[in-house]
Amino acid sequence: MSEHHPGHTPGPSPRAGAAGTAAKISWFGRRQRAYVDRAARRAHDDVVAHGAASSRRATSTALVGFSVVVLLGLVAAVVFLLWATVQPKGLWGWVGVVVGWVVVVAVLPRPQQVTDAELLPAEEFPHTHRLVTSLADHLGARPPASIHVDLDFNAHVVSTGWLLRPALVIGLPCWTYLTDDERIALLGHELGHLAARDTLRAVLVGQAHVVLERLATLITPLPADAYSELGRSSVDDGGWGGTATMNAMGSGLLRLLSLPAVALLLAFERLAATDRQHREYRADLRAADVAGTAAVVRLLLTVMNTSGLHTVAGSAARRREDPFAALEQVRTRPAPTPSEIVAARARARGGDLRWDDSHPRDDLRIEVVEARPVTPERSILESRRRLVAAADIELSSLRPGLSRELAHELLETWL
């Protein structure tokens, strides 16, 4: 349940509290997380007070402007290198040009593509496309140019190719264990990103982030626990001329040189965190518009337990049973009671549960949608459920062909 972020793989991230994790991540990682947490709280208060009309124009404009400056700087570097390449120069001039091209090529953005996913042609999956189109029309969004399924416990939208054509990717395991109303909420959340043109902005922002991240990575030392022949060593130090001392001095020098790039990246991360939290909250509110508040809350409670759902499917695979059949049984669970919702919110707050590090904490998302309750008209919701049922028949036909592949991935990755 995520907008795809370049360089980031969406997935569940239950973490054991800030104190327990702070020692396990770098200073930069702690700053990133702090930015997200502060931004999530500010955005939460704003959206609770103002709903989908909450204002984030200044932050969003600043972020887009920052991204444009970064990408224009890259274009200027390419133009300069083209000019420098054709100028007469000596040996060191050629060395500089070659190094410049290596750096530019290393940080150059690439168009995104949907990989490891099966395309669903409209002529073969008409009901699935009809469902997505119907929800997109209600939200005022253009339907995605393509719909795909993969084996993730997730769904996301992404702009693909140089023409930025939007694609919707539905994780078949995720679809399998959700109720019909949760499926409507899931699609409503993803299409809500399209309604706000989030994927186009995400491409611009994402490509600028990739440039800054790669630039910082080029000159940032490996972490102390990384595998390297230049790792820290307490053996054969030899004083000032020893390996450990020289490596420490080299790491310090590289960190000093990387400060401008890291500072730019951190400034960008701070702006992006605020913008991203608003987008996720507002996508949740759009999901409630088409599925109802109760469905969105239930969806959020379900994805809070994604690691448990992996265990259910993985256990079935280990018994040589169909993991999709095991996930199908999850759909029959009863709706959560009010006391269970309260307990889940407390668990998310205490355990810092969220879909991934780019998303607000789950209890904050639940509070946002509950602050603006929506109950769709019964006849409209029944019509959507019929569309979901027809789409489910089409998507269920894919399970036999993908069951073995899913079982293999579960056994390899999760068990």
PDB file of N, CA and C in Angstrom, residues 174-223:
ATOM      1  N   CYS A 174      -1.355  -9.913  -1.602  1.00  0.00           N
ATOM      2  CA  CYS A 174      -2.062  -8.862  -0.878  1.00  0.00           C
ATOM      3  C   CYS A 174      -3.543  -8.861  -1.257  1.00  0.00           C
ATOM      4  N   TRP A 175      -3.835  -8.912  -2.532  1.00  0.00           N
ATOM      5  CA  TRP A 175      -5.217  -8.947  -3.008  1.00  0.00           C
ATOM      6  C   TRP A 175      -5.951 -10.159  -2.438  1.00  0.00           C
ATOM      7  N   THR A 176      -5.263 -11.285  -2.340  1.00  0.00           N
ATOM      8  CA  THR A 176      -5.896 -12.532  -1.932  1.00  0.00           C
ATOM      9  C   THR A 176      -6.398 -12.484  -0.502  1.00  0.00           C
ATOM     10  N   TYR A 177      -5.631 -11.894   0.424  1.00  0.00           N
ATOM     11  CA  TYR A 177      -6.035 -11.947   1.828  1.00  0.00           C
ATOM     12  C   TYR A 177      -6.911 -10.772   2.258  1.00  0.00           C
ATOM     13  N   LEU A 178      -7.195  -9.825   1.377  1.00  0.00           N
ATOM     14  CA  LEU A 178      -8.040  -8.688   1.730  1.00  0.00           C
ATOM     15  C   LEU A 178      -9.516  -8.995   1.469  1.00  0.00           C
ATOM     16  N   THR A 179     -10.386  -8.405   2.286  1.00  0.00           N
ATOM     17  CA  THR A 179     -11.820  -8.484   2.016  1.00  0.00           C
ATOM     18  C   THR A 179     -12.150  -7.580   0.821  1.00  0.00           C
ATOM     19  N   ASP A 180     -13.387  -7.701   0.315  1.00  0.00           N
ATOM     20  CA  ASP A 180     -13.766  -6.884  -0.837  1.00  0.00           C
ATOM     21  C   ASP A 180     -13.671  -5.397  -0.523  1.00  0.00           C
ATOM     22  N   ASP A 181     -14.133  -4.991   0.658  1.00  0.00           N
ATOM     23  CA  ASP A 181     -14.069  -3.564   1.009  1.00  0.00           C
ATOM     24  C   ASP A 181     -12.625  -3.097   1.184  1.00  0.00           C
ATOM     25  N   GLU A 182     -11.773  -3.961   1.729  1.00  0.00           N
ATOM     26  CA  GLU A 182     -10.356  -3.610   1.858  1.00  0.00           C
ATOM     27  C   GLU A 182      -9.714  -3.464   0.481  1.00  0.00           C
ATOM     28  N   ARG A 183     -10.132  -4.300  -0.459  1.00  0.00           N
ATOM     29  CA  ARG A 183      -9.600  -4.185  -1.823  1.00  0.00           C
ATOM     30  C   ARG A 183      -9.985  -2.852  -2.451  1.00  0.00           C
ATOM     31  N   ILE A 184     -11.216  -2.426  -2.215  1.00  0.00           N
ATOM     32  CA  ILE A 184     -11.638  -1.117  -2.720  1.00  0.00           C
ATOM     33  C   ILE A 184     -10.799  -0.018  -2.070  1.00  0.00           C
ATOM     34  N   ALA A 185     -10.557  -0.144  -0.763  1.00  0.00           N
ATOM     35  CA  ALA A 185      -9.749   0.858  -0.058  1.00  0.00           C
ATOM     36  C   ALA A 185      -8.319   0.873  -0.576  1.00  0.00           C
ATOM     37  N   LEU A 186      -7.755  -0.296  -0.820  1.00  0.00           N
ATOM     38  CA  LEU A 186      -6.384  -0.382  -1.338  1.00  0.00           C
ATOM     39  C   LEU A 186      -6.269   0.321  -2.687  1.00  0.00           C
ATOM     40  N   LEU A 187      -7.190  -0.001  -3.603  1.00  0.00           N
ATOM     41  CA  LEU A 187      -7.151   0.640  -4.917  1.00  0.00           C
ATOM     42  C   LEU A 187      -7.439   2.131  -4.789  1.00  0.00           C
ATOM     43  N   GLY A 188      -8.348   2.501  -3.883  1.00  0.00           N
ATOM     44  CA  GLY A 188      -8.644   3.917  -3.696  1.00  0.00           C
ATOM     45  C   GLY A 188      -7.424   4.691  -3.223  1.00  0.00           C
ATOM     46  N   HIS A 189      -6.635   4.079  -2.330  1.00  0.00           N
ATOM     47  CA  HIS A 189      -5.413   4.740  -1.851  1.00  0.00           C
ATOM     48  C   HIS A 189      -4.437   4.962  -3.005  1.00  0.00           C
ATOM     49  N   GLU A 190      -4.205   3.911  -3.799  1.00  0.00           N
ATOM     50  CA  GLU A 190      -3.236   4.042  -4.889  1.00  0.00           C
ATOM     51  C   GLU A 190      -3.724   5.015  -5.956  1.00  0.00           C
ATOM     52  N   LEU A 191      -4.994   4.918  -6.319  1.00  0.00           N
ATOM     53  CA  LEU A 191      -5.540   5.839  -7.318  1.00  0.00           C
ATOM     54  C   LEU A 191      -5.634   7.254  -6.763  1.00  0.00           C
ATOM     55  N   GLY A 192      -5.709   7.372  -5.441  1.00  0.00           N
ATOM     56  CA  GLY A 192      -5.683   8.702  -4.831  1.00  0.00           C
ATOM     57  C   GLY A 192      -4.384   9.433  -5.116  1.00  0.00           C
ATOM     58  N   HIS A 193      -3.286   8.676  -5.204  1.00  0.00           N
ATOM     59  CA  HIS A 193      -2.025   9.294  -5.599  1.00  0.00           C
ATOM     60  C   HIS A 193      -2.109   9.835  -7.024  1.00  0.00           C
ATOM     61  N   LEU A 194      -2.766   9.075  -7.912  1.00  0.00           N
ATOM     62  CA  LEU A 194      -2.914   9.547  -9.293  1.00  0.00           C
ATOM     63  C   LEU A 194      -3.821  10.761  -9.358  1.00  0.00           C
ATOM     64  N   ALA A 195      -4.878  10.775  -8.530  1.00  0.00           N
ATOM     65  CA  ALA A 195      -5.805  11.906  -8.545  1.00  0.00           C
ATOM     66  C   ALA A 195      -5.098  13.196  -8.179  1.00  0.00           C
ATOM     67  N   ALA A 196      -4.112  13.098  -7.293  1.00  0.00           N
ATOM     68  CA  ALA A 196      -3.355  14.284  -6.884  1.00  0.00           C
ATOM     69  C   ALA A 196      -2.128  14.512  -7.762  1.00  0.00           C
ATOM     70  N   ARG A 197      -2.012  13.716  -8.840  1.00  0.00           N
ATOM     71  CA  ARG A 197      -0.847  13.782  -9.737  1.00  0.00           C
ATOM     72  C   ARG A 197       0.445  13.559  -8.955  1.00  0.00           C
ATOM     73  N   ASP A 198       0.350  12.745  -7.904  1.00  0.00           N
ATOM     74  CA  ASP A 198       1.514  12.501  -7.058  1.00  0.00           C
ATOM     75  C   ASP A 198       2.624  11.775  -7.802  1.00  0.00           C
ATOM     76  N   THR A 199       2.268  10.909  -8.749  1.00  0.00           N
ATOM     77  CA  THR A 199       3.325  10.136  -9.387  1.00  0.00           C
ATOM     78  C   THR A 199       4.191  11.022 -10.270  1.00  0.00           C
ATOM     79  N   LEU A 200       3.597  12.046 -10.908  1.00  0.00           N
ATOM     80  CA  LEU A 200       4.406  12.939 -11.740  1.00  0.00           C
ATOM     81  C   LEU A 200       5.374  13.741 -10.873  1.00  0.00           C
ATOM     82  N   ARG A 201       4.853  14.252  -9.748  1.00  0.00           N
ATOM     83  CA  ARG A 201       5.727  14.982  -8.832  1.00  0.00           C
ATOM     84  C   ARG A 201       6.756  14.027  -8.223  1.00  0.00           C
ATOM     85  N   ALA A 202       6.302  12.796  -7.943  1.00  0.00           N
ATOM     86  CA  ALA A 202       7.219  11.826  -7.349  1.00  0.00           C
ATOM     87  C   ALA A 202       8.372  11.502  -8.285  1.00  0.00           C
ATOM     88  N   VAL A 203       8.115  11.479  -9.593  1.00  0.00           N
ATOM     89  CA  VAL A 203       9.202  11.214 -10.543  1.00  0.00           C
ATOM     90  C   VAL A 203      10.225  12.334 -10.491  1.00  0.00           C
ATOM     91  N   LEU A 204       9.759  13.586 -10.553  1.00  0.00           N
ATOM     92  CA  LEU A 204      10.674  14.731 -10.509  1.00  0.00           C
ATOM     93  C   LEU A 204      11.469  14.730  -9.218  1.00  0.00           C
ATOM     94  N   VAL A 205      10.749  14.582  -8.098  1.00  0.00           N
ATOM     95  CA  VAL A 205      11.401  14.587  -6.790  1.00  0.00           C
ATOM     96  C   VAL A 205      12.295  13.365  -6.636  1.00  0.00           C
ATOM     97  N   GLY A 206      11.799  12.212  -7.084  1.00  0.00           N
ATOM     98  CA  GLY A 206      12.570  10.981  -6.950  1.00  0.00           C
ATOM     99  C   GLY A 206      13.862  10.997  -7.732  1.00  0.00           C
ATOM    100  N   GLN A 207      13.829  11.534  -8.954  1.00  0.00           N
ATOM    101  CA  GLN A 207      15.047  11.585  -9.759  1.00  0.00           C
ATOM    102  C   GLN A 207      16.064  12.539  -9.151  1.00  0.00           C
ATOM    103  N   ALA A 208      15.582  13.667  -8.613  1.00  0.00           N
ATOM    104  CA  ALA A 208      16.502  14.588  -7.945  1.00  0.00           C
ATOM    105  C   ALA A 208      17.105  13.926  -6.705  1.00  0.00           C
ATOM    106  N   HIS A 209      16.293  13.169  -5.983  1.00  0.00           N
ATOM    107  CA  HIS A 209      16.790  12.468  -4.801  1.00  0.00           C
ATOM    108  C   HIS A 209      17.851  11.446  -5.191  1.00  0.00           C
ATOM    109  N   VAL A 210      17.617  10.731  -6.287  1.00  0.00           N
ATOM    110  CA  VAL A 210      18.605   9.744  -6.754  1.00  0.00           C
ATOM    111  C   VAL A 210      19.933  10.420  -7.074  1.00  0.00           C
ATOM    112  N   VAL A 211      19.872  11.581  -7.748  1.00  0.00           N
ATOM    113  CA  VAL A 211      21.098  12.304  -8.095  1.00  0.00           C
ATOM    114  C   VAL A 211      21.867  12.675  -6.834  1.00  0.00           C
ATOM    115  N   LEU A 212      21.159  13.255  -5.852  1.00  0.00           N
ATOM    116  CA  LEU A 212      21.836  13.676  -4.626  1.00  0.00           C
ATOM    117  C   LEU A 212      22.356  12.480  -3.833  1.00  0.00           C
ATOM    118  N   GLU A 213      21.579  11.411  -3.779  1.00  0.00           N
ATOM    119  CA  GLU A 213      21.994  10.238  -3.029  1.00  0.00           C
ATOM    120  C   GLU A 213      23.224   9.582  -3.651  1.00  0.00           C
ATOM    121  N   ARG A 214      23.230   9.469  -4.983  1.00  0.00           N
ATOM    122  CA  ARG A 214      24.389   8.870  -5.655  1.00  0.00           C
ATOM    123  C   ARG A 214      25.616   9.750  -5.527  1.00  0.00           C
ATOM    124  N   LEU A 215      25.411  11.067  -5.583  1.00  0.00           N
ATOM    125  CA  LEU A 215      26.539  11.976  -5.443  1.00  0.00           C
ATOM    126  C   LEU A 215      27.162  11.848  -4.059  1.00  0.00           C
ATOM    127  N   ALA A 216      26.310  11.782  -3.025  1.00  0.00           N
ATOM    128  CA  ALA A 216      26.829  11.627  -1.664  1.00  0.00           C
ATOM    129  C   ALA A 216      27.495  10.274  -1.482  1.00  0.00           C
ATOM    130  N   THR A 217      26.924   9.230  -2.095  1.00  0.00           N
ATOM    131  CA  THR A 217      27.459   7.880  -1.942  1.00  0.00           C
ATOM    132  C   THR A 217      28.839   7.740  -2.588  1.00  0.00           C
ATOM    133  N   LEU A 218      29.085   8.497  -3.649  1.00  0.00           N
ATOM    134  CA  LEU A 218      30.371   8.395  -4.345  1.00  0.00           C
ATOM    135  C   LEU A 218      31.552   8.685  -3.429  1.00  0.00           C
ATOM    136  N   ILE A 219      31.352   9.583  -2.454  1.00  0.00           N
ATOM    137  CA  ILE A 219      32.488  10.009  -1.638  1.00  0.00           C
ATOM    138  C   ILE A 219      32.260   9.781  -0.150  1.00  0.00           C
ATOM    139  N   THR A 220      31.225   8.995   0.192  1.00  0.00           N
ATOM    140  CA  THR A 220      30.974   8.688   1.596  1.00  0.00           C
ATOM    141  C   THR A 220      31.586   7.339   1.935  1.00  0.00           C
ATOM    142  N   PRO A 221      32.340   7.220   3.009  1.00  0.00           N
ATOM    143  CA  PRO A 221      32.985   5.954   3.356  1.00  0.00           C
ATOM    144  C   PRO A 221      31.969   4.863   3.658  1.00  0.00           C
ATOM    145  N   LEU A 222      32.410   3.614   3.507  1.00  0.00           N
ATOM    146  CA  LEU A 222      31.581   2.491   3.900  1.00  0.00           C
ATOM    147  C   LEU A 222      31.361   2.518   5.404  1.00  0.00           C
ATOM    148  N   PRO A 223      30.191   2.029   5.871  1.00  0.00           N
ATOM    149  CA  PRO A 223      29.998   1.931   7.317  1.00  0.00           C
ATOM    150  C   PRO A 223      30.985   0.955   7.930  1.00  0.00           C
TER     151      PRO A 223
END
